[in-house]
Coordinates of C-alpha atoms in Angstrom, one line a residue:
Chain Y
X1 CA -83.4 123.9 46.7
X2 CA -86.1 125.5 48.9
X3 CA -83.9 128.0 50.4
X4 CA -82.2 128.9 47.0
X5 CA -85.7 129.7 46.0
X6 CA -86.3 131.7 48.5
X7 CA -83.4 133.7 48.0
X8 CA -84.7 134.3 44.6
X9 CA -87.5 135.3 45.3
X10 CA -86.5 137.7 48.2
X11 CA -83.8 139.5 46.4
X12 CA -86.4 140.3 43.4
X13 CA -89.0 141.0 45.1
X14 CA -86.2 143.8 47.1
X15 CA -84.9 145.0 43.9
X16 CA -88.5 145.6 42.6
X17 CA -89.6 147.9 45.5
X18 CA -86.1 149.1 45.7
X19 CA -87.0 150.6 42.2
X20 CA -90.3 151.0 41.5
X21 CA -90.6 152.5 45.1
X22 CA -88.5 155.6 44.4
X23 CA -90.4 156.9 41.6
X24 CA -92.7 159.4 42.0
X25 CA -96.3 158.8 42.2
X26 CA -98.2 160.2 38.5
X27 CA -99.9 163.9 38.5
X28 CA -103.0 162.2 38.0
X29 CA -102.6 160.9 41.5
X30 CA -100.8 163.7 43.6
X31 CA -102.7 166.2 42.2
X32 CA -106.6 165.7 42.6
X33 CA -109.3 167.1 45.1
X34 CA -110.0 164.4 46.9
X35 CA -106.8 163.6 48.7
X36 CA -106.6 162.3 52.0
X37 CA -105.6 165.0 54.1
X38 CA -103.2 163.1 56.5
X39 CA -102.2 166.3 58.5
X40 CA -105.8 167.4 59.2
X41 CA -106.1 165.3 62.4
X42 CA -103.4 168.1 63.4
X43 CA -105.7 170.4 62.5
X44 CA -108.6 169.2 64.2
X45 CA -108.0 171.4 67.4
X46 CA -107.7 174.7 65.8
X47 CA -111.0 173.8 63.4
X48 CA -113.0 173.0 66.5
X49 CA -111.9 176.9 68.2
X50 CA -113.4 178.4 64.8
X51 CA -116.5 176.2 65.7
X52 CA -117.2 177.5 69.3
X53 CA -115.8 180.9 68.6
X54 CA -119.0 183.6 68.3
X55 CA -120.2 184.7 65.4
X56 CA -121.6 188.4 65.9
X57 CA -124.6 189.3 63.3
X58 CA -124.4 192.4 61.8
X59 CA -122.9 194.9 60.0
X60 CA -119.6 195.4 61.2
X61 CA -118.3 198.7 62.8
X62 CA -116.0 200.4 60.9
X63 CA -112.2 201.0 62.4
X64 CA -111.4 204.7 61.6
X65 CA -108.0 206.1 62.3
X66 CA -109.7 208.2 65.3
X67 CA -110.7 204.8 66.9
X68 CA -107.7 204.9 68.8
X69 CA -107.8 207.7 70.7
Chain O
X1 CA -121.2 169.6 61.0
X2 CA -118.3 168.4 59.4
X3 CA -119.1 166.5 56.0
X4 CA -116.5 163.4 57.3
X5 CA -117.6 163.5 60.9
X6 CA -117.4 159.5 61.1
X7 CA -113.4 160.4 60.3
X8 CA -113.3 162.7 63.0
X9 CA -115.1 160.2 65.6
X10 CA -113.0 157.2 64.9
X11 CA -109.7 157.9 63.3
X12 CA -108.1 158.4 59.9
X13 CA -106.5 155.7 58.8
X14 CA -107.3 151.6 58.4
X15 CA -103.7 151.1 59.5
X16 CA -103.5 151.3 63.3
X17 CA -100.2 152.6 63.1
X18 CA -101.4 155.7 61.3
X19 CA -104.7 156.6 63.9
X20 CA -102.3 158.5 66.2
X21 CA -101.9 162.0 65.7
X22 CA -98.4 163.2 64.2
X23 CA -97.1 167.1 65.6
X24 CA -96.6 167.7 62.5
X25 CA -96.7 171.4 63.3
X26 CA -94.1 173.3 61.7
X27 CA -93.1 171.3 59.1
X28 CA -91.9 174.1 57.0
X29 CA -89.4 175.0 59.3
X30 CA -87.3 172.0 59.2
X31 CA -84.4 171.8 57.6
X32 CA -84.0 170.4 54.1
X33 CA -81.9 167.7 55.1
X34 CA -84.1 166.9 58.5
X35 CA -87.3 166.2 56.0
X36 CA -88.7 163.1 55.3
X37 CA -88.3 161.8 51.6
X38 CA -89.3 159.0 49.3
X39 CA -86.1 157.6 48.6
X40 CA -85.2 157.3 52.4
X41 CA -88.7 155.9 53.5
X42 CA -88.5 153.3 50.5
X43 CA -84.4 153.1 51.6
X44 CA -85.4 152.5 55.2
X45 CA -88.4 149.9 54.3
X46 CA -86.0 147.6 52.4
X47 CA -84.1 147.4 55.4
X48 CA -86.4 146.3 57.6
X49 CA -87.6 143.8 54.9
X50 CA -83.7 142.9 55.0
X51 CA -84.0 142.2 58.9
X52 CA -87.6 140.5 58.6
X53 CA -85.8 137.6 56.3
X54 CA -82.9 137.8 58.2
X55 CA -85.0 136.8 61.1
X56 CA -86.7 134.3 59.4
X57 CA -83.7 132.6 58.5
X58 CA -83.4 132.0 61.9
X59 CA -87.3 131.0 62.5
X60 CA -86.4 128.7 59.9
X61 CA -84.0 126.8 61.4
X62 CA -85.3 127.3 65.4
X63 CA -88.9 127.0 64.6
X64 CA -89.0 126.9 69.2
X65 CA -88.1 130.7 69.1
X66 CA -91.7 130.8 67.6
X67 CA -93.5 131.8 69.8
X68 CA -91.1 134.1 72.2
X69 CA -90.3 136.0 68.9
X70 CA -94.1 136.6 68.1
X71 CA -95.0 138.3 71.5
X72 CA -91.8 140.4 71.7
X73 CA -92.6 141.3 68.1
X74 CA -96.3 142.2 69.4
X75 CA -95.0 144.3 72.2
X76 CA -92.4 146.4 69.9
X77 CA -95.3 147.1 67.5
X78 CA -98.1 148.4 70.3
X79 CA -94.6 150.5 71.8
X80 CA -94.2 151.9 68.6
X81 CA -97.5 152.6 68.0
X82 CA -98.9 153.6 71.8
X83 CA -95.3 155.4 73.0
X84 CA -94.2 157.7 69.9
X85 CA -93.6 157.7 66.3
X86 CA -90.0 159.5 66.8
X87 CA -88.9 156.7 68.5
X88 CA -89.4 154.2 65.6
X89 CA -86.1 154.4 64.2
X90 CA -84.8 152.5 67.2
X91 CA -87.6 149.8 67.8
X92 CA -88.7 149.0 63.9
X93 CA -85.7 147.2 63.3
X94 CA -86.2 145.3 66.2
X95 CA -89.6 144.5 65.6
X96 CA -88.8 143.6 61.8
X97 CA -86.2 141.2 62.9
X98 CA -88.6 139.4 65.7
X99 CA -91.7 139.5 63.2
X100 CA -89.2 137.3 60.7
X101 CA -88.0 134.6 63.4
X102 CA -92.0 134.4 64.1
X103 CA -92.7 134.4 60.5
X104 CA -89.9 131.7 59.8
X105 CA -91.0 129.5 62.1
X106 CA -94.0 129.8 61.3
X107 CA -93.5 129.0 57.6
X108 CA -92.1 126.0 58.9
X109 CA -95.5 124.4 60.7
X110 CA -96.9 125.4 57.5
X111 CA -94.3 123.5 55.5
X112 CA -94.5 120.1 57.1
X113 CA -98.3 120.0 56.4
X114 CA -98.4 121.7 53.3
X115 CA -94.8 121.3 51.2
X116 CA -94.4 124.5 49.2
X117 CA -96.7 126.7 50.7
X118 CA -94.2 129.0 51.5
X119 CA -92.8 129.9 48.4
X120 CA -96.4 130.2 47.1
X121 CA -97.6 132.8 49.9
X122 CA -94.1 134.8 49.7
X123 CA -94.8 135.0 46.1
X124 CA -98.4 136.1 46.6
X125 CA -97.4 138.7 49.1
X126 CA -95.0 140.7 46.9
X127 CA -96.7 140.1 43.6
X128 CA -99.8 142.2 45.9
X129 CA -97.1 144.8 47.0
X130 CA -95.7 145.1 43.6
X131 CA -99.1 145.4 41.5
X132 CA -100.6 147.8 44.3
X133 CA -97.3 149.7 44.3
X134 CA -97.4 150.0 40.6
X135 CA -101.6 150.8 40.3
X136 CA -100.8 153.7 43.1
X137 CA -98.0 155.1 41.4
X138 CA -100.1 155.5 38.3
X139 CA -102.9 156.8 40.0
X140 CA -104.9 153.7 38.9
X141 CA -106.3 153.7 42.7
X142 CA -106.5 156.7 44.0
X143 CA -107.6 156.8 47.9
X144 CA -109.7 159.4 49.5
X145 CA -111.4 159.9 52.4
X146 CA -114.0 157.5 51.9
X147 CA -111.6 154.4 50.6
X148 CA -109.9 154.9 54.0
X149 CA -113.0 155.6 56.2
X150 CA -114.2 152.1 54.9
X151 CA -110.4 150.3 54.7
X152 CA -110.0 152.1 58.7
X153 CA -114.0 150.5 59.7
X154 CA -113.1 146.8 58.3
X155 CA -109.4 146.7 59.8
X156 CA -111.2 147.2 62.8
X157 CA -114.2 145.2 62.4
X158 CA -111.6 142.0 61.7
X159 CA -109.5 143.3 64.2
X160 CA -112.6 142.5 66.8
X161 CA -113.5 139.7 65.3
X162 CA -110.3 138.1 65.7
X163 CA -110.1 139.3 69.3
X164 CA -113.7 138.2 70.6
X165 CA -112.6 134.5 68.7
X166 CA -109.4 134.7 70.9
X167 CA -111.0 135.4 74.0
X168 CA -113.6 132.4 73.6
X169 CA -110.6 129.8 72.7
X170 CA -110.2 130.5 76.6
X171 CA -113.4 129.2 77.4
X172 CA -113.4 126.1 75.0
X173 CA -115.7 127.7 72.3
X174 CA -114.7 129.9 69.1
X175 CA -116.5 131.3 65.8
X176 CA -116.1 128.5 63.7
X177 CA -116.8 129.6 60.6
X178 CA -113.4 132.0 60.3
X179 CA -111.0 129.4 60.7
X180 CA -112.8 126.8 58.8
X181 CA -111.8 125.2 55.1
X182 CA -115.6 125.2 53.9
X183 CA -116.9 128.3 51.2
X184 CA -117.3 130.4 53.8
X185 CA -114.1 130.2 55.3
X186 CA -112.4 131.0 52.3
X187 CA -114.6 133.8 51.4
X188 CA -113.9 135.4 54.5
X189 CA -110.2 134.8 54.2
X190 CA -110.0 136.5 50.5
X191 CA -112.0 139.3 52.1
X192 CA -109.4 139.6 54.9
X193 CA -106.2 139.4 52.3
X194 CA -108.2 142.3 50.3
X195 CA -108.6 144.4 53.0
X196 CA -104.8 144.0 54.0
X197 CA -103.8 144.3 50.7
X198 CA -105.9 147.6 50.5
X199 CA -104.3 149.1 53.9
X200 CA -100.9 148.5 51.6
X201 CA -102.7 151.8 49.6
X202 CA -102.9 153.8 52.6
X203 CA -99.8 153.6 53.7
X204 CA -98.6 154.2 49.9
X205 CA -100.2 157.3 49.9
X206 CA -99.0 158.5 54.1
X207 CA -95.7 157.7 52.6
X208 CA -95.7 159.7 49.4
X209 CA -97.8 162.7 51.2
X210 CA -95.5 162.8 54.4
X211 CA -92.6 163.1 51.7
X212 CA -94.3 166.2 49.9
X213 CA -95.3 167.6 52.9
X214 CA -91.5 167.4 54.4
X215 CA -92.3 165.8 57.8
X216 CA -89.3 165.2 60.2
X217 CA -87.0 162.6 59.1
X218 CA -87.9 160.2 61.9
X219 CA -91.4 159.6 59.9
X220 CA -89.4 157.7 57.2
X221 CA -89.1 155.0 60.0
X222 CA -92.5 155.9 61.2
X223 CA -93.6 155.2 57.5
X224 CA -91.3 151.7 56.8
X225 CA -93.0 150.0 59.7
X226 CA -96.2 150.8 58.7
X227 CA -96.0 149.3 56.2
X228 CA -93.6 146.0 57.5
X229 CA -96.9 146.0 59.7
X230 CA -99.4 145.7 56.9
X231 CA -96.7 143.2 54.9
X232 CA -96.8 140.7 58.0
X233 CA -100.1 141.2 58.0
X234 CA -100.8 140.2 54.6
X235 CA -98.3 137.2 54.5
X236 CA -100.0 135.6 57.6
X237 CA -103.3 136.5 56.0
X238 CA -102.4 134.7 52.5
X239 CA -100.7 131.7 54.5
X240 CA -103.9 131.2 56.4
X241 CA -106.2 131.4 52.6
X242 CA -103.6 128.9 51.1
X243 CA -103.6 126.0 53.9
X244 CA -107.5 126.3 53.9
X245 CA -107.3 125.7 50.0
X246 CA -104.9 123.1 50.4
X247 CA -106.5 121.4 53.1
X248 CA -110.0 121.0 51.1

């Protein structure tokens, strides 16, 4: 009896997920601000360069096509 | 400074499984049919759920493999964690089917003391996955950086606990209080099944983001035993909560 109950149960339970798995999650939550940003520990190298890189105050010089030469 | 330094210092997700970082460089330049996508991560999920029963079947009826089953399943899960997520697609399956012949047996030691437990904590466990699954999908809860900062801090808090109250069984002595059947014991025990039913959330939303994002197919795998993680988790959580009821 036990086992046939858990059979039940099991096969439900997998036909539930099965289902209600594959739909797609609402606007109201794929398309918000505050979403965590799984791929920014990727990013986390390339945000600490910007960090260290040096910032040069002032007004910047002006690239003329005579600059080359 | 950034404004979610704490994330930076100690990780991004609750879910150990999800603290490593992922090259997911590139991800636009994988073919359409080499990206990750809903229907394959919730495909590949319900087969490792297949294998975790299968296993238990097993558990069920060789409650000795108990224990064997348990620490292999233990190793596959820090390999798959520790070694590499491309690699999942060969050792989740195996870890599925070793968590269920530890889960079966399991259920079994819980059965002979407790008749019906079983049934009521397998119910418990997918009624959590199904409401959660269904409050996620209609953006009812909706995690951000802060739900996972706090989800990621109390995994690991419990996680430490746990470890420190292992470590002491050694030497004869324990902390009492988390295994006992008085208030407390239960409170902390609903606190523990919330915060394993919250990491379900997290890995909801790695799933459903990594399939937007196109990751590399392997991440479906990466993504199904993440969450089989979380699910054995939360059984053995809710098993634990219902034989301290029971035993009151």
């Amino acid at each position: 009896m036990n086992t046939l109950i858990f059979g039940l149960i099991i096969i439900i339970s997998l036909f539930i997920f099965l289902k209600l798995g594959k739909i797609k999650a609402s606007k109201k939550q794929l398309n918000r601000d505050n979403r965590i940003k799984w791929r920014r520990n990727q990013n986390q190298s390339l945000n600490e360069d910007t960090d260290n890189s040096k910032i040069v105050e002032g007004k910047p010089a002006q690239i003329s096509d005579q600059s080359d030469e | 400074m950034s404004k979610h330094s704490a994330l930076n210092t100690f990780g991004r997700s609750g879910n150990p499984a999800f603290t490593r970082n992922f090259n997911l460089a590139g991800a636009g330049d994988i073919a359409l049919e080499e990206r990750m996508t809903l229907d394959g991560a919730v495909n590949k999920t319900v087969i490792l759920l297949s294998l975790c029963f299968a296993g238990a079947f097993i558990g069920w009826n060789t409650p000795a493999l108990t224990m064997p089953a348990l620490i292999v399943g233990t190793v596959l899960s820090f390999v798959t964690i520790f070694r590499s997520p491309t690699k999942a697609g060969s050792t989740a399956p195996f870890y599925a089917a070793f968590q269920g012949v530890a889960l079966g047996g399991i259920t079994v030691f819980a059965e002979a003391q407790y008749p019906g437990i079983g049934i009521q904590a397998i119910g418990l466990t997918f009624g959590i996955l199904a409401s959660l699954l269904f409050c996620y999908k209609t953006g009812i809860i909706k995690p951000t950086e802060n739900f996972r900062l706090m989800i990621f801090s109390a995994t690991m808090g419990i996680g430490l606990l746990y470890l420190v109250s292992f470590v002491m069984s050694f030497f004869g002595s324990g902390i009492g209080f988390i295994h006992s059947n008085g208030l407390f014991g239960i409170g902390f025990s609903l606190f523990v099944v919330g915060i394993a039913a919250l990491n379900l959330v997290l890995d909801f939303d790695f799933i459903e983001e990594g399939a937007e994002q196109g990751l590399p197919k392997h991440m479906e795998w990466y993504g199904a035993f993440s969450l089989m993680v979380t699910l054995v988790w939360l059984y053995i959580e809710i098993l634990r909560l219902l034989m301290k009821l029971r035993s009151r």
